[in-house]
Amino acid sequence: MSEKVLFIFNPHSGKGLIREDLLDIIDTMVKAGFDLTVYTTQSQGDAIRKLEQDAGKFDRIICSGGDGTLDEVVTGIIRSGANVPIGYIPAGSTNDFANSLGIPKEMCLAAQTAVAGTRFPCDVGYFNGDTFVYVAAFGLFTEVSYKTSQQMKNALGHVAYILEGVKHLHDIPSCQMQVEYDGQVIQDTFIFGMVTNSISVGGFKGITGSDVKLDDGVFEVTLIKNPKNPIELNEILACLTNLIDDSDLIYTFKTNEIHFTSKEEVAWTLDGEFGGKHDNLVIKNLKQRVNILV
């Protein structure tokens, strides 16, 4: 019997360039002998609803869009209880996770990987009942990804995140948090934090640290303290741009579970999309929970 495949894509991701390659992508899948169903997402959250309901009906899911689209596909599959392999054809403005996996940027080549690739059992994140694929973050720059217009993202890529973030440097927001992991407790004031399973975030490679593995059951955590003066701010920026190796102003560690508590609700992003506001948050690594074709 032919393998039943759902091809689900966001026609608006990135510059909408999938339209130029769409016939070739579908032809690649048809030539592979797939029993193919094509579905275009209609709104935010539509991929979650579709896959929560139908993922178990297919032998393979191939999706195309940005990291947010992949996040919705993974969330829908996990909620369905299925463990269907996922092919990913990146079509967003940064495509951090695809870069980490070595999936080709050229969409027709990525389609060939989605058709003939090898299963890679990949970690994903549990986030207070929600899921994320490669990054959960709060603080400076994180609102940018969902407040920056799609047109600006398309035109500037990750530069858009920097331009928008710089607007807020004159009044850096901060939040007091207690962070618990592996028997350790940190109490401090932070301007930024991220829990990641990726080699790059926001288009910047190396920002998540060294020796990053996507299937080892642990996250890389980065927490940046509130700088008290311009000298401390410059030290933070130098550390993030790899001009210096270490700083007492930045906590970095690996863990499979982390608990954040704060007096006020803090806004988070999940894979570049708004993830809600939380004052009591548990993040866990779901080791090798999904299979991505690479």
PDB file of C-alpha atoms in Angstrom:
ATOM      1  CA  MET A   1       0.000   0.000   0.000  1.00  0.00           C
ATOM      2  CA  SER A   2       1.081   3.573  -0.652  1.00  0.00           C
ATOM      3  CA  GLU A   3       2.282   5.581   2.315  1.00  0.00           C
ATOM      4  CA  LYS A   4      -0.402   8.040   3.404  1.00  0.00           C
ATOM      5  CA  VAL A   5       1.134  11.498   3.684  1.00  0.00           C
ATOM      6  CA  LEU A   6      -0.305  14.832   4.775  1.00  0.00           C
ATOM      7  CA  PHE A   7       1.440  17.871   3.299  1.00  0.00           C
ATOM      8  CA  ILE A   8       0.439  20.864   5.412  1.00  0.00           C
ATOM      9  CA  PHE A   9       1.848  24.318   4.699  1.00  0.00           C
ATOM     10  CA  ASN A  10       1.507  27.972   5.594  1.00  0.00           C
ATOM     11  CA  PRO A  11       1.280  29.900   2.285  1.00  0.00           C
ATOM     12  CA  HIS A  12       2.183  33.190   4.008  1.00  0.00           C
ATOM     13  CA  SER A  13       5.435  32.220   5.788  1.00  0.00           C
ATOM     14  CA  GLY A  14       8.548  34.130   4.815  1.00  0.00           C
ATOM     15  CA  LYS A  15       7.995  35.841   1.504  1.00  0.00           C
ATOM     16  CA  GLY A  16       5.418  33.302   0.394  1.00  0.00           C
ATOM     17  CA  LEU A  17       8.094  31.857  -1.883  1.00  0.00           C
ATOM     18  CA  ILE A  18       6.734  28.340  -1.504  1.00  0.00           C
ATOM     19  CA  ARG A  19       4.323  29.279  -4.281  1.00  0.00           C
ATOM     20  CA  GLU A  20       7.237  29.357  -6.733  1.00  0.00           C
ATOM     21  CA  ASP A  21       8.302  25.816  -5.792  1.00  0.00           C
ATOM     22  CA  LEU A  22       4.956  24.321  -4.837  1.00  0.00           C
ATOM     23  CA  LEU A  23       4.402  22.267  -7.997  1.00  0.00           C
ATOM     24  CA  ASP A  24       7.931  20.837  -7.861  1.00  0.00           C
ATOM     25  CA  ILE A  25       7.527  20.010  -4.154  1.00  0.00           C
ATOM     26  CA  ILE A  26       4.243  18.199  -4.726  1.00  0.00           C
ATOM     27  CA  ASP A  27       5.711  16.440  -7.777  1.00  0.00           C
ATOM     28  CA  THR A  28       8.604  15.154  -5.604  1.00  0.00           C
ATOM     29  CA  MET A  29       6.074  13.613  -3.212  1.00  0.00           C
ATOM     30  CA  VAL A  30       3.944  12.119  -5.977  1.00  0.00           C
ATOM     31  CA  LYS A  31       6.999  10.581  -7.668  1.00  0.00           C
ATOM     32  CA  ALA A  32       7.806   8.931  -4.305  1.00  0.00           C
ATOM     33  CA  GLY A  33       4.506   7.054  -4.631  1.00  0.00           C
ATOM     34  CA  PHE A  34       2.788   8.764  -1.703  1.00  0.00           C
ATOM     35  CA  ASP A  35      -0.967   8.781  -1.241  1.00  0.00           C
ATOM     36  CA  LEU A  36      -0.916  12.546  -0.772  1.00  0.00           C
ATOM     37  CA  THR A  37      -3.309  14.924   0.969  1.00  0.00           C
ATOM     38  CA  VAL A  38      -2.565  18.664   0.745  1.00  0.00           C
ATOM     39  CA  TYR A  39      -3.787  21.152   3.351  1.00  0.00           C
ATOM     40  CA  THR A  40      -3.133  24.906   3.576  1.00  0.00           C
ATOM     41  CA  THR A  41      -3.342  26.432   7.051  1.00  0.00           C
ATOM     42  CA  GLN A  42      -6.115  28.998   7.354  1.00  0.00           C
ATOM     43  CA  SER A  43      -5.168  30.846  10.535  1.00  0.00           C
ATOM     44  CA  GLN A  44      -2.879  30.768  13.553  1.00  0.00           C
ATOM     45  CA  GLY A  45      -3.417  27.519  15.458  1.00  0.00           C
ATOM     46  CA  ASP A  46      -5.030  25.776  12.482  1.00  0.00           C
ATOM     47  CA  ALA A  47      -2.201  23.240  12.113  1.00  0.00           C
ATOM     48  CA  ILE A  48      -2.598  22.274  15.780  1.00  0.00           C
ATOM     49  CA  ARG A  49      -6.320  21.654  15.351  1.00  0.00           C
ATOM     50  CA  LYS A  50      -5.859  19.722  12.104  1.00  0.00           C
ATOM     51  CA  LEU A  51      -3.165  17.394  13.434  1.00  0.00           C
ATOM     52  CA  GLU A  52      -4.697  16.911  16.864  1.00  0.00           C
ATOM     53  CA  GLN A  53      -7.666  15.492  15.005  1.00  0.00           C
ATOM     54  CA  ASP A  54      -6.043  13.738  12.024  1.00  0.00           C
ATOM     55  CA  ALA A  55      -2.349  12.986  12.685  1.00  0.00           C
ATOM     56  CA  GLY A  56      -3.055   9.335  13.467  1.00  0.00           C
ATOM     57  CA  LYS A  57      -4.612   8.837  10.034  1.00  0.00           C
ATOM     58  CA  PHE A  58      -1.294   9.372   8.242  1.00  0.00           C
ATOM     59  CA  ASP A  59       2.042   7.555   7.986  1.00  0.00           C
ATOM     60  CA  ARG A  60       4.050  10.770   7.561  1.00  0.00           C
ATOM     61  CA  ILE A  61       3.464  14.502   7.994  1.00  0.00           C
ATOM     62  CA  ILE A  62       5.371  16.927   5.770  1.00  0.00           C
ATOM     63  CA  CYS A  63       5.031  20.576   6.706  1.00  0.00           C
ATOM     64  CA  SER A  64       6.277  23.838   5.266  1.00  0.00           C
ATOM     65  CA  GLY A  65       6.396  27.253   6.886  1.00  0.00           C
ATOM     66  CA  GLY A  66       8.432  29.003   9.529  1.00  0.00           C
ATOM     67  CA  ASP A  67       9.492  27.701  12.913  1.00  0.00           C
ATOM     68  CA  GLY A  68       6.067  28.692  14.256  1.00  0.00           C
ATOM     69  CA  THR A  69       4.385  26.382  11.745  1.00  0.00           C
ATOM     70  CA  LEU A  70       6.651  23.505  12.764  1.00  0.00           C
ATOM     71  CA  ASP A  71       5.833  24.270  16.411  1.00  0.00           C
ATOM     72  CA  GLU A  72       2.094  23.948  15.655  1.00  0.00           C
ATOM     73  CA  VAL A  73       2.625  20.665  13.779  1.00  0.00           C
ATOM     74  CA  VAL A  74       4.640  19.151  16.617  1.00  0.00           C
ATOM     75  CA  THR A  75       2.101  20.358  19.198  1.00  0.00           C
ATOM     76  CA  GLY A  76      -0.790  18.859  17.235  1.00  0.00           C
ATOM     77  CA  ILE A  77       0.972  15.519  16.787  1.00  0.00           C
ATOM     78  CA  ILE A  78       1.861  15.278  20.488  1.00  0.00           C
ATOM     79  CA  ARG A  79      -1.693  16.145  21.522  1.00  0.00           C
ATOM     80  CA  SER A  80      -3.017  13.478  19.160  1.00  0.00           C
ATOM     81  CA  GLY A  81      -0.907  10.841  20.902  1.00  0.00           C
ATOM     82  CA  ALA A  82       0.591   9.759  17.587  1.00  0.00           C
ATOM     83  CA  ASN A  83       4.307   9.481  16.809  1.00  0.00           C
ATOM     84  CA  VAL A  84       4.252  10.210  13.088  1.00  0.00           C
ATOM     85  CA  PRO A  85       7.573  11.165  11.438  1.00  0.00           C
ATOM     86  CA  ILE A  86       7.802  14.792  10.327  1.00  0.00           C
ATOM     87  CA  GLY A  87       9.389  16.159   7.184  1.00  0.00           C
ATOM     88  CA  TYR A  88      10.113  19.877   7.325  1.00  0.00           C
ATOM     89  CA  ILE A  89      10.464  22.260   4.378  1.00  0.00           C
ATOM     90  CA  PRO A  90      11.581  25.582   5.926  1.00  0.00           C
ATOM     91  CA  ALA A  91       9.982  28.708   4.474  1.00  0.00           C
ATOM     92  CA  GLY A  92      10.236  31.273   7.280  1.00  0.00           C
ATOM     93  CA  SER A  93      12.430  34.313   7.852  1.00  0.00           C
ATOM     94  CA  THR A  94      15.083  32.706  10.109  1.00  0.00           C
ATOM     95  CA  ASN A  95      14.460  28.915  10.213  1.00  0.00           C
ATOM     96  CA  ASP A  96      16.668  28.367  13.263  1.00  0.00           C
ATOM     97  CA  PHE A  97      15.609  24.803  13.881  1.00  0.00           C
ATOM     98  CA  ALA A  98      16.036  23.678  10.279  1.00  0.00           C
ATOM     99  CA  ASN A  99      19.545  25.142  10.332  1.00  0.00           C
ATOM    100  CA  SER A 100      20.315  23.223  13.518  1.00  0.00           C
ATOM    101  CA  LEU A 101      19.164  19.984  11.887  1.00  0.00           C
ATOM    102  CA  GLY A 102      21.078  20.600   8.666  1.00  0.00           C
ATOM    103  CA  ILE A 103      17.901  20.659   6.568  1.00  0.00           C
ATOM    104  CA  PRO A 104      18.615  22.410   3.240  1.00  0.00           C
ATOM    105  CA  LYS A 105      17.460  26.015   2.844  1.00  0.00           C
ATOM    106  CA  GLU A 106      16.500  25.388  -0.785  1.00  0.00           C
ATOM    107  CA  MET A 107      12.911  24.180  -0.639  1.00  0.00           C
ATOM    108  CA  CYS A 108      13.076  21.560  -3.384  1.00  0.00           C
ATOM    109  CA  LEU A 109      16.120  19.977  -1.728  1.00  0.00           C
ATOM    110  CA  ALA A 110      14.341  20.102   1.628  1.00  0.00           C
ATOM    111  CA  ALA A 111      11.385  18.333  -0.006  1.00  0.00           C
ATOM    112  CA  GLN A 112      13.716  15.530  -1.095  1.00  0.00           C
ATOM    113  CA  THR A 113      14.918  15.233   2.516  1.00  0.00           C
ATOM    114  CA  ALA A 114      11.308  15.116   3.714  1.00  0.00           C
ATOM    115  CA  VAL A 115      10.643  12.279   1.253  1.00  0.00           C
ATOM    116  CA  ALA A 116      13.828  10.205   1.591  1.00  0.00           C
ATOM    117  CA  GLY A 117      15.475  11.381   4.817  1.00  0.00           C
ATOM    118  CA  THR A 118      16.406   9.409   7.917  1.00  0.00           C
ATOM    119  CA  ARG A 119      14.401   9.624  11.131  1.00  0.00           C
ATOM    120  CA  PHE A 120      16.112  11.679  13.833  1.00  0.00           C
ATOM    121  CA  PRO A 121      14.551  11.272  17.312  1.00  0.00           C
ATOM    122  CA  CYS A 122      14.514  14.840  18.578  1.00  0.00           C
ATOM    123  CA  ASP A 123      13.873  16.421  21.976  1.00  0.00           C
ATOM    124  CA  VAL A 124      11.010  18.911  22.379  1.00  0.00           C
ATOM    125  CA  GLY A 125       9.860  20.970  25.334  1.00  0.00           C
ATOM    126  CA  TYR A 126       6.923  20.731  27.725  1.00  0.00           C
ATOM    127  CA  PHE A 127       5.791  24.197  28.836  1.00  0.00           C
ATOM    128  CA  ASN A 128       2.979  24.253  31.432  1.00  0.00           C
ATOM    129  CA  GLY A 129       0.911  21.891  29.291  1.00  0.00           C
ATOM    130  CA  ASP A 130       1.955  23.475  25.989  1.00  0.00           C
ATOM    131  CA  THR A 131       4.910  22.405  23.835  1.00  0.00           C
ATOM    132  CA  PHE A 132       7.768  24.100  21.997  1.00  0.00           C
ATOM    133  CA  VAL A 133      10.287  22.790  19.506  1.00  0.00           C
ATOM    134  CA  TYR A 134      13.494  24.703  20.142  1.00  0.00           C
ATOM    135  CA  VAL A 135      13.173  27.857  22.270  1.00  0.00           C
ATOM    136  CA  ALA A 136      11.126  29.284  25.136  1.00  0.00           C
ATOM    137  CA  ALA A 137      12.188  32.809  26.072  1.00  0.00           C
ATOM    138  CA  PHE A 138      11.234  35.907  28.042  1.00  0.00           C
ATOM    139  CA  GLY A 139      12.409  39.487  28.319  1.00  0.00           C
ATOM    140  CA  LEU A 140      14.320  41.812  26.022  1.00  0.00           C
ATOM    141  CA  PHE A 141      13.907  41.090  22.279  1.00  0.00           C
ATOM    142  CA  THR A 142      11.356  38.301  22.805  1.00  0.00           C
ATOM    143  CA  GLU A 143       8.276  40.434  22.133  1.00  0.00           C
ATOM    144  CA  VAL A 144       9.894  41.531  18.897  1.00  0.00           C
ATOM    145  CA  SER A 145       9.239  38.248  17.095  1.00  0.00           C
ATOM    146  CA  TYR A 146       5.474  38.474  17.453  1.00  0.00           C
ATOM    147  CA  LYS A 147       5.138  42.286  17.373  1.00  0.00           C
ATOM    148  CA  THR A 148       7.314  42.820  14.302  1.00  0.00           C
ATOM    149  CA  SER A 149       5.209  42.839  11.150  1.00  0.00           C
ATOM    150  CA  GLN A 150       5.450  39.914   8.745  1.00  0.00           C
ATOM    151  CA  GLN A 151       6.441  42.360   6.004  1.00  0.00           C
ATOM    152  CA  MET A 152       9.360  43.601   8.097  1.00  0.00           C
ATOM    153  CA  LYS A 153      10.456  40.054   8.904  1.00  0.00           C
ATOM    154  CA  ASN A 154      10.316  39.174   5.213  1.00  0.00           C
ATOM    155  CA  ALA A 155      12.403  42.184   4.214  1.00  0.00           C
ATOM    156  CA  LEU A 156      15.019  42.131   6.948  1.00  0.00           C
ATOM    157  CA  GLY A 157      15.121  38.633   8.436  1.00  0.00           C
ATOM    158  CA  HIS A 158      16.773  38.557  11.862  1.00  0.00           C
ATOM    159  CA  VAL A 159      17.888  42.188  11.431  1.00  0.00           C
ATOM    160  CA  ALA A 160      14.251  43.079  12.150  1.00  0.00           C
ATOM    161  CA  TYR A 161      14.582  41.608  15.628  1.00  0.00           C
ATOM    162  CA  ILE A 162      17.612  43.779  16.372  1.00  0.00           C
ATOM    163  CA  LEU A 163      16.110  46.983  14.993  1.00  0.00           C
ATOM    164  CA  GLU A 164      12.929  46.531  16.980  1.00  0.00           C
ATOM    165  CA  GLY A 165      14.786  45.500  20.135  1.00  0.00           C
ATOM    166  CA  VAL A 166      17.096  48.494  20.068  1.00  0.00           C
ATOM    167  CA  LYS A 167      14.072  50.762  20.492  1.00  0.00           C
ATOM    168  CA  HIS A 168      13.689  49.408  24.021  1.00  0.00           C
ATOM    169  CA  LEU A 169      17.304  49.707  25.188  1.00  0.00           C
ATOM    170  CA  HIS A 170      16.715  53.103  26.792  1.00  0.00           C
ATOM    171  CA  ASP A 171      14.235  51.495  29.182  1.00  0.00           C
ATOM    172  CA  ILE A 172      15.181  47.856  29.633  1.00  0.00           C
ATOM    173  CA  PRO A 173      12.375  45.908  31.367  1.00  0.00           C
ATOM    174  CA  SER A 174      13.405  43.448  34.061  1.00  0.00           C
ATOM    175  CA  CYS A 175      11.714  40.869  36.266  1.00  0.00           C
ATOM    176  CA  GLN A 176      12.544  39.268  39.602  1.00  0.00           C
ATOM    177  CA  MET A 177      12.483  35.485  39.429  1.00  0.00           C
ATOM    178  CA  GLN A 178      13.307  32.387  41.380  1.00  0.00           C
ATOM    179  CA  VAL A 179      14.779  29.686  39.169  1.00  0.00           C
ATOM    180  CA  GLU A 180      15.074  26.074  40.376  1.00  0.00           C
ATOM    181  CA  TYR A 181      16.877  23.252  38.571  1.00  0.00           C
ATOM    182  CA  ASP A 182      18.745  20.104  39.619  1.00  0.00           C
ATOM    183  CA  GLY A 183      18.575  21.050  43.311  1.00  0.00           C
ATOM    184  CA  GLN A 184      19.940  24.560  42.618  1.00  0.00           C
ATOM    185  CA  VAL A 185      18.049  27.780  43.403  1.00  0.00           C
ATOM    186  CA  ILE A 186      18.767  31.158  41.773  1.00  0.00           C
ATOM    187  CA  GLN A 187      17.054  34.357  42.905  1.00  0.00           C
ATOM    188  CA  ASP A 188      17.849  37.378  40.760  1.00  0.00           C
ATOM    189  CA  THR A 189      16.546  40.112  38.466  1.00  0.00           C
ATOM    190  CA  PHE A 190      16.728  39.299  34.756  1.00  0.00           C
ATOM    191  CA  ILE A 191      16.299  41.197  31.507  1.00  0.00           C
ATOM    192  CA  PHE A 192      16.305  38.073  29.341  1.00  0.00           C
ATOM    193  CA  GLY A 193      16.158  34.315  29.585  1.00  0.00           C
ATOM    194  CA  MET A 194      15.894  31.414  27.173  1.00  0.00           C
ATOM    195  CA  VAL A 195      15.569  27.660  27.388  1.00  0.00           C
ATOM    196  CA  THR A 196      16.777  26.221  24.093  1.00  0.00           C
ATOM    197  CA  ASN A 197      17.355  23.094  22.046  1.00  0.00           C
ATOM    198  CA  SER A 198      18.985  24.697  19.026  1.00  0.00           C
ATOM    199  CA  ILE A 199      22.363  25.715  17.651  1.00  0.00           C
ATOM    200  CA  SER A 200      21.034  29.165  16.696  1.00  0.00           C
ATOM    201  CA  VAL A 201      18.288  31.519  17.883  1.00  0.00           C
ATOM    202  CA  GLY A 202      17.055  34.535  15.954  1.00  0.00           C
ATOM    203  CA  GLY A 203      19.493  33.701  13.189  1.00  0.00           C
ATOM    204  CA  PHE A 204      22.526  33.956  15.499  1.00  0.00           C
ATOM    205  CA  LYS A 205      24.685  30.849  15.699  1.00  0.00           C
ATOM    206  CA  GLY A 206      26.583  30.044  18.882  1.00  0.00           C
ATOM    207  CA  ILE A 207      24.355  32.104  21.176  1.00  0.00           C
ATOM    208  CA  THR A 208      23.087  28.927  22.914  1.00  0.00           C
ATOM    209  CA  GLY A 209      26.576  27.728  23.844  1.00  0.00           C
ATOM    210  CA  SER A 210      28.852  24.929  22.695  1.00  0.00           C
ATOM    211  CA  ASP A 211      28.368  21.173  22.391  1.00  0.00           C
ATOM    212  CA  VAL A 212      24.639  21.474  21.677  1.00  0.00           C
ATOM    213  CA  LYS A 213      22.897  18.171  20.914  1.00  0.00           C
ATOM    214  CA  LEU A 214      19.247  18.035  19.944  1.00  0.00           C
ATOM    215  CA  ASP A 215      18.614  14.510  21.261  1.00  0.00           C
ATOM    216  CA  ASP A 216      20.452  14.409  24.612  1.00  0.00           C
ATOM    217  CA  GLY A 217      17.462  15.050  26.889  1.00  0.00           C
ATOM    218  CA  VAL A 218      18.723  18.389  28.237  1.00  0.00           C
ATOM    219  CA  PHE A 219      18.165  22.032  27.402  1.00  0.00           C
ATOM    220  CA  GLU A 220      20.701  24.843  27.247  1.00  0.00           C
ATOM    221  CA  VAL A 221      19.621  27.674  29.565  1.00  0.00           C
ATOM    222  CA  THR A 222      20.787  31.300  29.359  1.00  0.00           C
ATOM    223  CA  LEU A 223      19.719  33.914  31.936  1.00  0.00           C
ATOM    224  CA  ILE A 224      20.937  37.524  31.714  1.00  0.00           C
ATOM    225  CA  LYS A 225      20.977  39.667  34.854  1.00  0.00           C
ATOM    226  CA  ASN A 226      19.786  43.265  34.899  1.00  0.00           C
ATOM    227  CA  PRO A 227      22.838  45.493  34.240  1.00  0.00           C
ATOM    228  CA  LYS A 228      23.275  48.250  36.820  1.00  0.00           C
ATOM    229  CA  ASN A 229      25.254  50.582  34.537  1.00  0.00           C
ATOM    230  CA  PRO A 230      26.475  50.964  30.933  1.00  0.00           C
ATOM    231  CA  ILE A 231      29.704  49.114  31.725  1.00  0.00           C
ATOM    232  CA  GLU A 232      27.766  45.997  32.759  1.00  0.00           C
ATOM    233  CA  LEU A 233      25.545  46.302  29.685  1.00  0.00           C
ATOM    234  CA  ASN A 234      28.630  46.437  27.449  1.00  0.00           C
ATOM    235  CA  GLU A 235      30.012  43.360  29.223  1.00  0.00           C
ATOM    236  CA  ILE A 236      26.776  41.473  28.478  1.00  0.00           C
ATOM    237  CA  LEU A 237      26.829  42.496  24.813  1.00  0.00           C
ATOM    238  CA  ALA A 238      30.499  41.516  24.513  1.00  0.00           C
ATOM    239  CA  CYS A 239      29.725  38.103  25.982  1.00  0.00           C
ATOM    240  CA  LEU A 240      26.774  37.532  23.620  1.00  0.00           C
ATOM    241  CA  THR A 241      28.837  38.492  20.583  1.00  0.00           C
ATOM    242  CA  ASN A 242      31.660  36.154  21.690  1.00  0.00           C
ATOM    243  CA  LEU A 243      34.116  38.977  22.362  1.00  0.00           C
ATOM    244  CA  ILE A 244      34.561  37.591  25.884  1.00  0.00           C
ATOM    245  CA  ASP A 245      34.060  34.013  27.032  1.00  0.00           C
ATOM    246  CA  ASP A 246      32.417  34.432  30.412  1.00  0.00           C
ATOM    247  CA  SER A 247      30.560  36.937  32.588  1.00  0.00           C
ATOM    248  CA  ASP A 248      29.134  36.936  36.108  1.00  0.00           C
ATOM    249  CA  LEU A 249      26.151  38.753  34.606  1.00  0.00           C
ATOM    250  CA  ILE A 250      25.036  35.706  32.613  1.00  0.00           C
ATOM    251  CA  TYR A 251      24.009  32.322  33.994  1.00  0.00           C
ATOM    252  CA  THR A 252      24.447  29.384  31.598  1.00  0.00           C
ATOM    253  CA  PHE A 253      23.754  25.744  32.365  1.00  0.00           C
ATOM    254  CA  LYS A 254      22.137  22.563  31.049  1.00  0.00           C
ATOM    255  CA  THR A 255      19.146  20.808  32.617  1.00  0.00           C
ATOM    256  CA  ASN A 256      16.232  18.528  31.754  1.00  0.00           C
ATOM    257  CA  GLU A 257      13.729  20.394  33.951  1.00  0.00           C
ATOM    258  CA  ILE A 258      13.456  23.958  35.249  1.00  0.00           C
ATOM    259  CA  HIS A 259      10.934  25.828  37.392  1.00  0.00           C
ATOM    260  CA  PHE A 260      10.392  29.610  37.179  1.00  0.00           C
ATOM    261  CA  THR A 261       8.387  31.589  39.753  1.00  0.00           C
ATOM    262  CA  SER A 262       7.820  35.342  39.893  1.00  0.00           C
ATOM    263  CA  LYS A 263       5.588  37.796  41.732  1.00  0.00           C
ATOM    264  CA  GLU A 264       4.264  39.225  38.472  1.00  0.00           C
ATOM    265  CA  GLU A 265       3.257  37.419  35.308  1.00  0.00           C
ATOM    266  CA  VAL A 266       5.993  37.369  32.694  1.00  0.00           C
ATOM    267  CA  ALA A 267       5.364  37.196  28.935  1.00  0.00           C
ATOM    268  CA  TRP A 268       7.050  34.289  27.130  1.00  0.00           C
ATOM    269  CA  THR A 269       7.548  33.346  23.500  1.00  0.00           C
ATOM    270  CA  LEU A 270       7.570  29.789  22.176  1.00  0.00           C
ATOM    271  CA  ASP A 271       9.446  29.314  18.897  1.00  0.00           C
ATOM    272  CA  GLY A 272       8.915  32.989  18.072  1.00  0.00           C
ATOM    273  CA  GLU A 273       5.178  33.092  18.827  1.00  0.00           C
ATOM    274  CA  PHE A 274       3.446  34.481  21.905  1.00  0.00           C
ATOM    275  CA  GLY A 275       3.349  31.816  24.621  1.00  0.00           C
ATOM    276  CA  GLY A 276       1.236  33.595  27.242  1.00  0.00           C
ATOM    277  CA  LYS A 277       2.066  35.242  30.572  1.00  0.00           C
ATOM    278  CA  HIS A 278       3.128  33.090  33.521  1.00  0.00           C
ATOM    279  CA  ASP A 279       4.136  33.529  37.173  1.00  0.00           C
ATOM    280  CA  ASN A 280       4.600  29.812  37.884  1.00  0.00           C
ATOM    281  CA  LEU A 281       6.139  27.821  35.085  1.00  0.00           C
ATOM    282  CA  VAL A 282       7.564  24.321  34.653  1.00  0.00           C
ATOM    283  CA  ILE A 283       9.601  23.447  31.568  1.00  0.00           C
ATOM    284  CA  LYS A 284      10.614  19.830  30.945  1.00  0.00           C
ATOM    285  CA  ASN A 285      12.623  18.142  28.220  1.00  0.00           C
ATOM    286  CA  LEU A 286      10.627  15.454  26.410  1.00  0.00           C
ATOM    287  CA  LYS A 287      13.599  13.404  25.283  1.00  0.00           C
ATOM    288  CA  GLN A 288      13.457  12.173  21.663  1.00  0.00           C
ATOM    289  CA  ARG A 289       9.679  12.693  21.607  1.00  0.00           C
ATOM    290  CA  VAL A 290       9.349  13.408  17.886  1.00  0.00           C
ATOM    291  CA  ASN A 291      11.003  12.027  14.753  1.00  0.00           C
ATOM    292  CA  ILE A 292      12.227  14.610  12.249  1.00  0.00           C
ATOM    293  CA  LEU A 293      13.392  13.484   8.804  1.00  0.00           C
ATOM    294  CA  VAL A 294      16.946  14.702   8.154  1.00  0.00           C
TER     295      VAL A 294
END
